[in-house]
DNA sequence: TACAGCTTCCGCCAGA
DNA sequence: AGTCTGGCGGAAGCTG
């Protein structure tokens, strides 16, 4: 029992990994390959740019489900709930994270009228998703590879070189935003089904949701829904539901001084005792401890 | 698709 | 009074 408790503690720390990266340096870039284990739906500071170079999978970002395959580029705003998933060993990607303040400084230099994230994400949305051509994909890959290499280099001109690489990435994103037709690859019926189910769950996780309720709205066979959902998202239906609820609870804990009864109710937990149990199990600390950590000065 | 068997969840109560 | 843990039984979810 104690070892699994340690594991959940470590999971909580992992949530904080991106934040601590950005504290040390405002830009982080890393290449990873291999399947993604099911982890937490989570949020962190800074903007995340996710470039997929091989294999396929899917990315839950708030209420959206984006398909991932070679040449997809996903941009996620700061503190936006997300979770990438792939069960394939050949899945490879670059993950680039940029500190909010750093982007704001770049924005000042470039004379952006709206916030850098608005500029970056194309308006008021909290995320965007693009399908790159082979040439665009190669540009993004080489810039990301350059960034990753520079991070471990003692080069005195490193910061300048990184800024150069970063500018390449942002120019590409600017092009993508202004390209006339965003070539939305037609997704299959199965994929659309799960996209709609995820959107439905994200919209109503505060209420009681049951599998039967979902089946009334989406008339497919029970086993098909459950199996497809798991294969696509990496979560079972109730697991994802709990993830949405926990993240809402975390936001409310950090952002309000509401009592636990209110936090639990507004997050979709019908029972206070159950809320405490689940929170403890999934994050390793109690709700009050989470609130204290979130409010502590950095 | 239907179902059996197993696991996990959920709401409730009691108590620290 | 508010926060948190433990345990229980029925309900619901999940897998093969």
PDB file of C-alpha atoms (C1' of nucleotides) in Angstrom:
ATOM      1  CA  UNK A   1       0.000   0.000   0.000  1.00  0.00           C
ATOM      2  CA  UNK A   2       2.764   2.434   0.928  1.00  0.00           C
ATOM      3  CA  UNK A   3       4.602   1.852  -2.341  1.00  0.00           C
ATOM      4  CA  UNK A   4       1.519   2.736  -4.389  1.00  0.00           C
ATOM      5  CA  UNK A   5       1.155   5.853  -2.274  1.00  0.00           C
ATOM      6  CA  UNK A   6       4.708   6.790  -3.170  1.00  0.00           C
ATOM      7  CA  UNK A   7       3.852   6.265  -6.819  1.00  0.00           C
ATOM      8  CA  UNK A   8       0.931   8.654  -6.655  1.00  0.00           C
ATOM      9  CA  UNK A   9       3.136  11.193  -4.893  1.00  0.00           C
ATOM     10  CA  UNK A  10       5.585  10.911  -7.754  1.00  0.00           C
ATOM     11  CA  UNK A  11       2.733  11.378 -10.199  1.00  0.00           C
ATOM     12  CA  UNK A  12       1.852  14.601  -8.474  1.00  0.00           C
ATOM     13  CA  UNK A  13       5.449  15.710  -8.782  1.00  0.00           C
ATOM     14  CA  UNK A  14       5.373  14.862 -12.489  1.00  0.00           C
ATOM     15  CA  UNK A  15       2.519  17.319 -12.890  1.00  0.00           C
ATOM     16  CA  UNK A  16       4.979  19.888 -11.661  1.00  0.00           C
ATOM     17  CA  UNK A  17       7.856  18.860 -13.902  1.00  0.00           C
ATOM     18  CA  UNK A  18       6.960  21.211 -16.727  1.00  0.00           C
ATOM     19  CA  UNK A  19       6.571  24.089 -14.312  1.00  0.00           C
ATOM     20  CA  UNK A  20      10.017  23.502 -12.829  1.00  0.00           C
ATOM     21  CA  UNK A  21      11.593  23.168 -16.290  1.00  0.00           C
ATOM     22  CA  UNK A  22      10.218  26.583 -17.158  1.00  0.00           C
ATOM     23  CA  UNK A  23      11.453  28.050 -13.898  1.00  0.00           C
ATOM     24  CA  UNK A  24      15.004  27.107 -14.821  1.00  0.00           C
ATOM     25  CA  UNK A  25      14.785  28.138 -18.444  1.00  0.00           C
ATOM     26  CA  UNK A  26      11.898  29.821 -20.309  1.00  0.00           C
ATOM     27  CA  UNK A  27      12.093  27.448 -23.250  1.00  0.00           C
ATOM     28  CA  UNK A  28      12.225  23.683 -23.157  1.00  0.00           C
ATOM     29  CA  UNK A  29      12.359  21.217 -26.021  1.00  0.00           C
ATOM     30  CA  UNK A  30      12.623  17.482 -25.976  1.00  0.00           C
ATOM     31  CA  UNK A  31      12.390  14.575 -28.404  1.00  0.00           C
ATOM     32  CA  UNK A  32      10.621  11.464 -27.228  1.00  0.00           C
ATOM     33  CA  UNK A  33       9.817   8.179 -28.848  1.00  0.00           C
ATOM     34  CA  UNK A  34       7.795   5.164 -27.843  1.00  0.00           C
ATOM     35  CA  UNK A  35       4.297   4.579 -26.607  1.00  0.00           C
ATOM     36  CA  UNK A  36       2.690   6.931 -24.144  1.00  0.00           C
ATOM     37  CA  UNK A  37       1.545   5.339 -20.931  1.00  0.00           C
ATOM     38  CA  UNK A  38      -1.816   6.437 -19.626  1.00  0.00           C
ATOM     39  CA  UNK A  39      -1.015   9.329 -17.362  1.00  0.00           C
ATOM     40  CA  UNK A  40      -3.020  12.144 -15.872  1.00  0.00           C
ATOM     41  CA  UNK A  41      -5.078  14.661 -17.667  1.00  0.00           C
ATOM     42  CA  UNK A  42      -3.160  17.707 -16.473  1.00  0.00           C
ATOM     43  CA  UNK A  43      -2.398  21.378 -16.929  1.00  0.00           C
ATOM     44  CA  UNK A  44       0.722  23.484 -16.465  1.00  0.00           C
ATOM     45  CA  UNK A  45       2.076  26.958 -17.037  1.00  0.00           C
ATOM     46  CA  UNK A  46       3.539  27.900 -20.376  1.00  0.00           C
ATOM     47  CA  UNK A  47       2.514  27.188 -23.924  1.00  0.00           C
ATOM     48  CA  UNK A  48       3.043  23.697 -25.301  1.00  0.00           C
ATOM     49  CA  UNK A  49       3.788  22.922 -28.930  1.00  0.00           C
ATOM     50  CA  UNK A  50       3.504  19.260 -29.827  1.00  0.00           C
ATOM     51  CA  UNK A  51       4.990  18.074 -33.115  1.00  0.00           C
ATOM     52  CA  UNK A  52       4.232  14.482 -34.081  1.00  0.00           C
ATOM     53  CA  UNK A  53       6.742  12.903 -36.456  1.00  0.00           C
ATOM     54  CA  UNK A  54       5.769   9.247 -36.580  1.00  0.00           C
ATOM     55  CA  UNK A  55       3.142   6.768 -35.479  1.00  0.00           C
ATOM     56  CA  UNK A  56      -0.364   7.766 -34.538  1.00  0.00           C
ATOM     57  CA  UNK A  57      -2.388   8.573 -31.486  1.00  0.00           C
ATOM     58  CA  UNK A  58      -4.751  11.190 -30.140  1.00  0.00           C
ATOM     59  CA  UNK A  59      -4.613  14.299 -28.034  1.00  0.00           C
ATOM     60  CA  UNK A  60      -7.355  15.323 -25.625  1.00  0.00           C
ATOM     61  CA  UNK A  61      -7.240  19.101 -25.126  1.00  0.00           C
ATOM     62  CA  UNK A  62     -10.066  20.369 -22.908  1.00  0.00           C
ATOM     63  CA  UNK A  63     -13.181  19.158 -24.726  1.00  0.00           C
ATOM     64  CA  UNK A  64     -11.436  18.394 -28.017  1.00  0.00           C
ATOM     65  CA  UNK A  65      -9.923  15.188 -29.339  1.00  0.00           C
ATOM     66  CA  UNK A  66      -7.232  15.809 -31.958  1.00  0.00           C
ATOM     67  CA  UNK A  67      -5.820  13.006 -34.115  1.00  0.00           C
ATOM     68  CA  UNK A  68      -2.032  12.662 -33.954  1.00  0.00           C
ATOM     69  CA  UNK A  69       0.086  11.301 -36.789  1.00  0.00           C
ATOM     70  CA  UNK A  70       3.250  12.242 -38.684  1.00  0.00           C
ATOM     71  CA  UNK A  71       3.026  15.939 -39.458  1.00  0.00           C
ATOM     72  CA  UNK A  72       0.464  17.122 -36.918  1.00  0.00           C
ATOM     73  CA  UNK A  73       1.255  20.211 -34.873  1.00  0.00           C
ATOM     74  CA  UNK A  74      -0.777  20.920 -31.749  1.00  0.00           C
ATOM     75  CA  UNK A  75      -0.579  24.165 -29.778  1.00  0.00           C
ATOM     76  CA  UNK A  76      -1.907  24.243 -26.239  1.00  0.00           C
ATOM     77  CA  UNK A  77      -2.312  27.423 -24.203  1.00  0.00           C
ATOM     78  CA  UNK A  78      -1.081  27.792 -20.619  1.00  0.00           C
ATOM     79  CA  UNK A  79      -3.081  26.019 -17.927  1.00  0.00           C
ATOM     80  CA  UNK A  80      -5.210  24.218 -20.457  1.00  0.00           C
ATOM     81  CA  UNK A  81      -6.093  20.644 -19.520  1.00  0.00           C
ATOM     82  CA  UNK A  82      -4.590  18.083 -21.903  1.00  0.00           C
ATOM     83  CA  UNK A  83      -3.462  14.491 -22.383  1.00  0.00           C
ATOM     84  CA  UNK A  84      -1.686  12.890 -25.360  1.00  0.00           C
ATOM     85  CA  UNK A  85      -2.054   9.185 -25.960  1.00  0.00           C
ATOM     86  CA  UNK A  86      -0.549   6.574 -28.243  1.00  0.00           C
ATOM     87  CA  UNK A  87      -0.172   2.854 -27.808  1.00  0.00           C
ATOM     88  CA  UNK A  88       2.455   2.545 -30.558  1.00  0.00           C
ATOM     89  CA  UNK A  89       6.163   1.963 -30.023  1.00  0.00           C
ATOM     90  CA  UNK A  90       6.933   3.904 -33.192  1.00  0.00           C
ATOM     91  CA  UNK A  91       5.217   7.037 -31.891  1.00  0.00           C
ATOM     92  CA  UNK A  92       7.715   9.906 -31.950  1.00  0.00           C
ATOM     93  CA  UNK A  93       7.345  13.598 -31.201  1.00  0.00           C
ATOM     94  CA  UNK A  94       8.977  16.824 -30.143  1.00  0.00           C
ATOM     95  CA  UNK A  95       7.507  18.631 -27.142  1.00  0.00           C
ATOM     96  CA  UNK A  96       8.293  22.329 -26.968  1.00  0.00           C
ATOM     97  CA  UNK A  97       7.217  24.436 -24.010  1.00  0.00           C
ATOM     98  CA  UNK A  98       7.580  28.200 -23.768  1.00  0.00           C
ATOM     99  CA  UNK A  99       7.137  30.355 -20.712  1.00  0.00           C
ATOM    100  CA  UNK A 100       4.271  32.845 -20.784  1.00  0.00           C
ATOM    101  CA  UNK A 101       6.381  35.875 -19.849  1.00  0.00           C
ATOM    102  CA  UNK A 102       9.032  34.989 -22.436  1.00  0.00           C
ATOM    103  CA  UNK A 103       6.393  34.887 -25.163  1.00  0.00           C
ATOM    104  CA  UNK A 104       4.989  38.197 -23.944  1.00  0.00           C
ATOM    105  CA  UNK A 105       8.437  39.779 -24.329  1.00  0.00           C
ATOM    106  CA  UNK A 106       8.689  38.456 -27.866  1.00  0.00           C
ATOM    107  CA  UNK A 107       5.233  39.842 -28.470  1.00  0.00           C
ATOM    108  CA  UNK A 108       6.343  43.302 -27.392  1.00  0.00           C
ATOM    109  CA  UNK A 109       9.297  43.185 -29.768  1.00  0.00           C
ATOM    110  CA  UNK A 110       7.031  42.134 -32.604  1.00  0.00           C
ATOM    111  CA  UNK A 111       4.309  44.653 -31.838  1.00  0.00           C
ATOM    112  CA  UNK A 112       1.526  42.138 -31.368  1.00  0.00           C
ATOM    113  CA  UNK A 113      -1.710  43.900 -30.590  1.00  0.00           C
ATOM    114  CA  UNK A 114      -3.337  41.069 -28.706  1.00  0.00           C
ATOM    115  CA  UNK A 115      -1.822  38.752 -26.131  1.00  0.00           C
ATOM    116  CA  UNK A 116       0.887  36.462 -27.449  1.00  0.00           C
ATOM    117  CA  UNK A 117      -1.304  33.454 -26.809  1.00  0.00           C
ATOM    118  CA  UNK A 118      -4.166  34.957 -28.720  1.00  0.00           C
ATOM    119  CA  UNK A 119      -1.733  35.644 -31.531  1.00  0.00           C
ATOM    120  CA  UNK A 120      -0.295  32.189 -31.204  1.00  0.00           C
ATOM    121  CA  UNK A 121      -3.545  30.320 -30.949  1.00  0.00           C
ATOM    122  CA  UNK A 122      -5.460  32.338 -33.491  1.00  0.00           C
ATOM    123  CA  UNK A 123      -8.034  34.299 -31.518  1.00  0.00           C
ATOM    124  CA  UNK A 124      -9.721  33.341 -28.311  1.00  0.00           C
ATOM    125  CA  UNK A 125      -9.304  29.571 -28.497  1.00  0.00           C
ATOM    126  CA  UNK A 126      -7.180  27.745 -25.972  1.00  0.00           C
ATOM    127  CA  UNK A 127      -5.640  25.338 -28.474  1.00  0.00           C
ATOM    128  CA  UNK A 128      -5.183  24.743 -32.187  1.00  0.00           C
ATOM    129  CA  UNK A 129      -4.243  21.833 -34.381  1.00  0.00           C
ATOM    130  CA  UNK A 130      -2.590  21.784 -37.810  1.00  0.00           C
ATOM    131  CA  UNK A 131      -1.717  19.236 -40.469  1.00  0.00           C
ATOM    132  CA  UNK A 132       1.667  20.117 -41.968  1.00  0.00           C
ATOM    133  CA  UNK A 133       2.975  19.383 -45.425  1.00  0.00           C
ATOM    134  CA  UNK A 134       6.164  17.325 -45.629  1.00  0.00           C
ATOM    135  CA  UNK A 135       8.185  20.496 -46.177  1.00  0.00           C
ATOM    136  CA  UNK A 136       6.575  22.326 -43.250  1.00  0.00           C
ATOM    137  CA  UNK A 137       7.014  19.279 -41.074  1.00  0.00           C
ATOM    138  CA  UNK A 138      10.720  19.180 -41.883  1.00  0.00           C
ATOM    139  CA  UNK A 139      11.110  22.877 -41.056  1.00  0.00           C
ATOM    140  CA  UNK A 140       9.433  22.354 -37.703  1.00  0.00           C
ATOM    141  CA  UNK A 141      11.495  19.235 -37.008  1.00  0.00           C
ATOM    142  CA  UNK A 142      14.793  20.898 -37.757  1.00  0.00           C
ATOM    143  CA  UNK A 143      13.963  23.937 -35.618  1.00  0.00           C
ATOM    144  CA  UNK A 144      12.887  21.700 -32.732  1.00  0.00           C
ATOM    145  CA  UNK A 145      15.988  19.542 -33.094  1.00  0.00           C
ATOM    146  CA  UNK A 146      18.113  22.687 -33.011  1.00  0.00           C
ATOM    147  CA  UNK A 147      16.406  23.865 -29.847  1.00  0.00           C
ATOM    148  CA  UNK A 148      16.822  20.526 -28.131  1.00  0.00           C
ATOM    149  CA  UNK A 149      20.517  20.453 -28.979  1.00  0.00           C
ATOM    150  CA  UNK A 150      21.113  24.031 -27.864  1.00  0.00           C
ATOM    151  CA  UNK A 151      19.558  23.315 -24.471  1.00  0.00           C
ATOM    152  CA  UNK A 152      22.448  21.033 -23.571  1.00  0.00           C
ATOM    153  CA  UNK A 153      25.125  23.225 -25.102  1.00  0.00           C
ATOM    154  CA  UNK A 154      27.423  25.567 -23.145  1.00  0.00           C
ATOM    155  CA  UNK A 155      27.565  27.942 -26.131  1.00  0.00           C
ATOM    156  CA  UNK A 156      27.781  31.548 -24.894  1.00  0.00           C
ATOM    157  CA  UNK A 157      25.574  32.625 -27.786  1.00  0.00           C
ATOM    158  CA  UNK A 158      23.052  29.968 -26.908  1.00  0.00           C
ATOM    159  CA  UNK A 159      20.222  32.319 -26.005  1.00  0.00           C
ATOM    160  CA  UNK A 160      20.521  34.151 -29.286  1.00  0.00           C
ATOM    161  CA  UNK A 161      20.635  30.915 -31.251  1.00  0.00           C
ATOM    162  CA  UNK A 162      17.590  29.626 -29.404  1.00  0.00           C
ATOM    163  CA  UNK A 163      15.702  32.796 -30.164  1.00  0.00           C
ATOM    164  CA  UNK A 164      16.557  32.246 -33.816  1.00  0.00           C
ATOM    165  CA  UNK A 165      15.187  28.700 -33.738  1.00  0.00           C
ATOM    166  CA  UNK A 166      12.104  29.807 -31.881  1.00  0.00           C
ATOM    167  CA  UNK A 167      11.447  32.506 -34.446  1.00  0.00           C
ATOM    168  CA  UNK A 168      11.517  29.853 -37.169  1.00  0.00           C
ATOM    169  CA  UNK A 169       8.844  27.912 -35.336  1.00  0.00           C
ATOM    170  CA  UNK A 170       6.681  30.956 -34.835  1.00  0.00           C
ATOM    171  CA  UNK A 171       6.976  32.078 -38.424  1.00  0.00           C
ATOM    172  CA  UNK A 172       5.766  28.650 -39.482  1.00  0.00           C
ATOM    173  CA  UNK A 173       2.830  28.885 -37.109  1.00  0.00           C
ATOM    174  CA  UNK A 174       2.014  32.318 -38.477  1.00  0.00           C
ATOM    175  CA  UNK A 175       1.949  30.862 -41.989  1.00  0.00           C
ATOM    176  CA  UNK A 176      -0.303  28.049 -40.907  1.00  0.00           C
ATOM    177  CA  UNK A 177      -2.756  30.480 -39.353  1.00  0.00           C
ATOM    178  CA  UNK A 178      -3.013  32.472 -42.536  1.00  0.00           C
ATOM    179  CA  UNK A 179      -3.063  29.589 -44.975  1.00  0.00           C
ATOM    180  CA  UNK A 180      -6.358  29.837 -46.869  1.00  0.00           C
ATOM    181  CA  UNK A 181      -7.751  26.383 -46.334  1.00  0.00           C
ATOM    182  CA  UNK A 182      -6.886  24.566 -43.147  1.00  0.00           C
ATOM    183  CA  UNK A 183      -6.708  21.143 -44.714  1.00  0.00           C
ATOM    184  CA  UNK A 184      -8.814  19.322 -42.165  1.00  0.00           C
ATOM    185  CA  UNK A 185      -8.228  15.674 -42.883  1.00  0.00           C
ATOM    186  CA  UNK A 186     -11.558  13.931 -43.014  1.00  0.00           C
ATOM    187  CA  UNK A 187     -11.659  11.801 -39.908  1.00  0.00           C
ATOM    188  CA  UNK A 188     -13.403   8.440 -39.901  1.00  0.00           C
ATOM    189  CA  UNK A 189     -16.798   7.746 -38.389  1.00  0.00           C
ATOM    190  CA  UNK A 190     -15.270   5.995 -35.379  1.00  0.00           C
ATOM    191  CA  UNK A 191     -12.994   8.899 -34.657  1.00  0.00           C
ATOM    192  CA  UNK A 192     -15.839  11.410 -34.937  1.00  0.00           C
ATOM    193  CA  UNK A 193     -17.951   9.320 -32.599  1.00  0.00           C
ATOM    194  CA  UNK A 194     -15.314   9.408 -29.877  1.00  0.00           C
ATOM    195  CA  UNK A 195     -14.720  13.120 -30.512  1.00  0.00           C
ATOM    196  CA  UNK A 196     -18.402  13.748 -29.854  1.00  0.00           C
ATOM    197  CA  UNK A 197     -18.464  11.537 -26.785  1.00  0.00           C
ATOM    198  CA  UNK A 198     -15.453  13.352 -25.319  1.00  0.00           C
ATOM    199  CA  UNK A 199     -17.047  16.742 -26.047  1.00  0.00           C
ATOM    200  CA  UNK A 200     -20.248  15.572 -24.398  1.00  0.00           C
ATOM    201  CA  UNK A 201     -18.390  14.377 -21.322  1.00  0.00           C
ATOM    202  CA  UNK A 202     -16.382  17.603 -21.059  1.00  0.00           C
ATOM    203  CA  UNK A 203     -19.595  19.614 -21.235  1.00  0.00           C
ATOM    204  CA  UNK A 204     -21.478  17.674 -18.602  1.00  0.00           C
ATOM    205  CA  UNK A 205     -19.029  16.045 -16.199  1.00  0.00           C
ATOM    206  CA  UNK A 206     -20.545  18.148 -13.397  1.00  0.00           C
ATOM    207  CA  UNK A 207     -23.759  16.172 -13.779  1.00  0.00           C
ATOM    208  CA  UNK A 208     -24.307  12.501 -13.346  1.00  0.00           C
ATOM    209  CA  UNK A 209     -23.203  10.704 -16.503  1.00  0.00           C
ATOM    210  CA  UNK A 210     -23.709   6.999 -17.058  1.00  0.00           C
ATOM    211  CA  UNK A 211     -22.715   4.687 -19.898  1.00  0.00           C
ATOM    212  CA  UNK A 212     -26.413   4.047 -20.549  1.00  0.00           C
ATOM    213  CA  UNK A 213     -26.966   7.791 -20.808  1.00  0.00           C
ATOM    214  CA  UNK A 214     -24.180   8.081 -23.367  1.00  0.00           C
ATOM    215  CA  UNK A 215     -25.589   5.132 -25.306  1.00  0.00           C
ATOM    216  CA  UNK A 216     -28.963   6.857 -25.551  1.00  0.00           C
ATOM    217  CA  UNK A 217     -27.288   9.835 -27.136  1.00  0.00           C
ATOM    218  CA  UNK A 218     -24.871   7.816 -29.253  1.00  0.00           C
ATOM    219  CA  UNK A 219     -26.702   4.721 -30.449  1.00  0.00           C
ATOM    220  CA  UNK A 220     -23.906   2.208 -30.959  1.00  0.00           C
ATOM    221  CA  UNK A 221     -23.366  -1.093 -29.252  1.00  0.00           C
ATOM    222  CA  UNK A 222     -22.157  -0.973 -25.698  1.00  0.00           C
ATOM    223  CA  UNK A 223     -19.007  -2.990 -26.287  1.00  0.00           C
ATOM    224  CA  UNK A 224     -18.119  -0.962 -29.353  1.00  0.00           C
ATOM    225  CA  UNK A 225     -18.335   2.299 -27.457  1.00  0.00           C
ATOM    226  CA  UNK A 226     -16.278   1.088 -24.518  1.00  0.00           C
ATOM    227  CA  UNK A 227     -13.644  -0.665 -26.598  1.00  0.00           C
ATOM    228  CA  UNK A 228     -13.278   2.179 -29.091  1.00  0.00           C
ATOM    229  CA  UNK A 229     -13.136   4.779 -26.365  1.00  0.00           C
ATOM    230  CA  UNK A 230     -10.318   3.003 -24.579  1.00  0.00           C
ATOM    231  CA  UNK A 231      -8.376   2.330 -27.766  1.00  0.00           C
ATOM    232  CA  UNK A 232      -8.636   5.943 -28.892  1.00  0.00           C
ATOM    233  CA  UNK A 233      -8.106   7.903 -25.692  1.00  0.00           C
ATOM    234  CA  UNK A 234      -6.236   5.491 -23.446  1.00  0.00           C
ATOM    235  CA  UNK A 235      -8.886   6.042 -20.775  1.00  0.00           C
ATOM    236  CA  UNK A 236     -11.998   4.131 -19.869  1.00  0.00           C
ATOM    237  CA  UNK A 237     -15.105   6.317 -19.827  1.00  0.00           C
ATOM    238  CA  UNK A 238     -15.208   6.629 -16.058  1.00  0.00           C
ATOM    239  CA  UNK A 239     -11.485   7.251 -15.852  1.00  0.00           C
ATOM    240  CA  UNK A 240     -11.719  10.254 -18.163  1.00  0.00           C
ATOM    241  CA  UNK A 241     -14.787  11.483 -16.321  1.00  0.00           C
ATOM    242  CA  UNK A 242     -12.854  11.374 -13.063  1.00  0.00           C
ATOM    243  CA  UNK A 243      -9.921  13.189 -14.697  1.00  0.00           C
ATOM    244  CA  UNK A 244     -12.182  16.036 -15.804  1.00  0.00           C
ATOM    245  CA  UNK A 245     -13.699  16.258 -12.338  1.00  0.00           C
ATOM    246  CA  UNK A 246     -10.341  16.247 -10.557  1.00  0.00           C
ATOM    247  CA  UNK A 247      -8.926  18.963 -12.788  1.00  0.00           C
ATOM    248  CA  UNK A 248     -11.978  21.122 -12.198  1.00  0.00           C
ATOM    249  CA  UNK A 249     -11.595  20.542  -8.461  1.00  0.00           C
ATOM    250  CA  UNK A 250      -7.923  21.567  -8.662  1.00  0.00           C
ATOM    251  CA  UNK A 251      -8.783  24.749 -10.522  1.00  0.00           C
ATOM    252  CA  UNK A 252     -11.425  25.626  -7.967  1.00  0.00           C
ATOM    253  CA  UNK A 253      -9.145  24.801  -5.046  1.00  0.00           C
ATOM    254  CA  UNK A 254      -6.468  27.107  -6.418  1.00  0.00           C
ATOM    255  CA  UNK A 255      -8.804  29.801  -7.635  1.00  0.00           C
ATOM    256  CA  UNK A 256     -11.467  30.116  -4.923  1.00  0.00           C
ATOM    257  CA  UNK A 257     -11.801  29.886  -1.164  1.00  0.00           C
ATOM    258  CA  UNK A 258     -14.925  27.755  -1.417  1.00  0.00           C
ATOM    259  CA  UNK A 259     -15.413  25.030   1.198  1.00  0.00           C
ATOM    260  CA  UNK A 260     -14.858  21.407   0.189  1.00  0.00           C
ATOM    261  CA  UNK A 261     -18.583  20.677   0.001  1.00  0.00           C
ATOM    262  CA  UNK A 262     -18.904  23.332  -2.691  1.00  0.00           C
ATOM    263  CA  UNK A 263     -15.717  22.269  -4.532  1.00  0.00           C
ATOM    264  CA  UNK A 264     -16.904  18.661  -4.648  1.00  0.00           C
ATOM    265  CA  UNK A 265     -20.404  19.587  -5.786  1.00  0.00           C
ATOM    266  CA  UNK A 266     -19.214  21.992  -8.499  1.00  0.00           C
ATOM    267  CA  UNK A 267     -16.749  19.387  -9.811  1.00  0.00           C
ATOM    268  CA  UNK A 268     -19.339  16.657 -10.228  1.00  0.00           C
ATOM    269  CA  UNK A 269     -18.626  14.613  -7.115  1.00  0.00           C
ATOM    270  CA  UNK A 270     -21.991  13.749  -5.629  1.00  0.00           C
ATOM    271  CA  UNK A 271     -20.521  12.624  -2.351  1.00  0.00           C
ATOM    272  CA  UNK A 272     -17.963  14.427  -0.212  1.00  0.00           C
ATOM    273  CA  UNK A 273     -16.402  11.302   1.212  1.00  0.00           C
ATOM    274  CA  UNK A 274     -16.001   9.903  -2.270  1.00  0.00           C
ATOM    275  CA  UNK A 275     -14.352  13.147  -3.378  1.00  0.00           C
ATOM    276  CA  UNK A 276     -11.747  12.908  -0.611  1.00  0.00           C
ATOM    277  CA  UNK A 277     -11.028   9.284  -1.446  1.00  0.00           C
ATOM    278  CA  UNK A 278     -10.582   9.880  -5.160  1.00  0.00           C
ATOM    279  CA  UNK A 279      -8.533  13.056  -4.721  1.00  0.00           C
ATOM    280  CA  UNK A 280      -6.182  11.360  -2.326  1.00  0.00           C
ATOM    281  CA  UNK A 281      -5.838   8.292  -4.497  1.00  0.00           C
ATOM    282  CA  UNK A 282      -5.134  10.218  -7.702  1.00  0.00           C
ATOM    283  CA  UNK A 283      -2.943  13.058  -6.492  1.00  0.00           C
ATOM    284  CA  UNK A 284      -1.371  11.651  -3.359  1.00  0.00           C
ATOM    285  CA  UNK A 285      -2.335  14.634  -1.219  1.00  0.00           C
ATOM    286  CA  UNK A 286      -5.580  15.892   0.297  1.00  0.00           C
ATOM    287  CA  UNK A 287      -7.594  18.723  -1.288  1.00  0.00           C
ATOM    288  CA  UNK A 288      -6.586  21.149   1.430  1.00  0.00           C
ATOM    289  CA  UNK A 289      -2.900  20.326   1.008  1.00  0.00           C
ATOM    290  CA  UNK A 290      -3.306  20.931  -2.716  1.00  0.00           C
ATOM    291  CA  UNK A 291      -4.822  24.337  -2.062  1.00  0.00           C
ATOM    292  CA  UNK A 292      -1.974  25.251   0.296  1.00  0.00           C
ATOM    293  CA  UNK A 293       0.641  24.232  -2.287  1.00  0.00           C
ATOM    294  CA  UNK A 294      -1.135  26.129  -5.035  1.00  0.00           C
ATOM    295  CA  UNK A 295      -1.333  29.311  -2.959  1.00  0.00           C
ATOM    296  CA  UNK A 296       2.222  29.125  -1.612  1.00  0.00           C
ATOM    297  CA  UNK A 297       4.513  31.781  -3.102  1.00  0.00           C
ATOM    298  CA  UNK A 298       6.894  30.343  -5.668  1.00  0.00           C
TER     299      UNK A 298
ATOM    300  C1'  DT B   1     -24.587  -8.896 -29.763  1.00  0.00           C
ATOM    301  C1'  DA B   2     -25.210 -10.971 -25.399  1.00  0.00           C
ATOM    302  C1'  DC B   3     -23.556 -12.443 -21.345  1.00  0.00           C
ATOM    303  C1'  DA B   4     -20.801 -14.049 -17.274  1.00  0.00           C
ATOM    304  C1'  DG B   5     -17.529 -12.964 -14.059  1.00  0.00           C
ATOM    305  C1'  DC B   6     -14.670  -9.883 -12.090  1.00  0.00           C
ATOM    306  C1'  DT B   7     -13.355  -5.063 -10.779  1.00  0.00           C
ATOM    307  C1'  DT B   8     -14.254  -0.515  -9.628  1.00  0.00           C
ATOM    308  C1'  DC B   9     -17.232   3.107  -8.350  1.00  0.00           C
ATOM    309  C1'  DC B  10     -20.478   5.541  -5.492  1.00  0.00           C
ATOM    310  C1'  DG B  11     -23.265   6.950  -1.744  1.00  0.00           C
ATOM    311  C1'  DC B  12     -23.811   6.254   2.989  1.00  0.00           C
ATOM    312  C1'  DC B  13     -22.465   5.950   7.857  1.00  0.00           C
ATOM    313  C1'  DA B  14     -19.314   6.142  11.717  1.00  0.00           C
ATOM    314  C1'  DG B  15     -15.523   8.156  13.777  1.00  0.00           C
ATOM    315  C1'  DA B  16     -10.972  10.721  14.259  1.00  0.00           C
TER     316       DA B  16
ATOM    317  C1'  DA C   1     -17.881  23.179  11.978  1.00  0.00           C
ATOM    318  C1'  DG C   2     -14.969  21.583   8.639  1.00  0.00           C
ATOM    319  C1'  DT C   3     -11.628  18.168   6.939  1.00  0.00           C
ATOM    320  C1'  DC C   4     -10.358  13.560   6.308  1.00  0.00           C
ATOM    321  C1'  DT C   5     -10.169   8.293   6.649  1.00  0.00           C
ATOM    322  C1'  DG C   6     -12.105   3.608   6.726  1.00  0.00           C
ATOM    323  C1'  DG C   7     -15.485   0.315   5.688  1.00  0.00           C
ATOM    324  C1'  DC C   8     -19.698  -1.546   3.670  1.00  0.00           C
ATOM    325  C1'  DG C   9     -23.167  -3.119   0.112  1.00  0.00           C
ATOM    326  C1'  DG C  10     -25.413  -2.353  -4.020  1.00  0.00           C
ATOM    327  C1'  DA C  11     -24.772  -0.398  -8.630  1.00  0.00           C
ATOM    328  C1'  DA C  12     -22.317   0.228 -12.548  1.00  0.00           C
ATOM    329  C1'  DG C  13     -18.366  -0.468 -15.480  1.00  0.00           C
ATOM    330  C1'  DC C  14     -15.159  -3.368 -17.959  1.00  0.00           C
ATOM    331  C1'  DT C  15     -13.008  -7.478 -20.267  1.00  0.00           C
ATOM    332  C1'  DG C  16     -12.863 -11.602 -22.657  1.00  0.00           C
TER     333       DG C  16
END
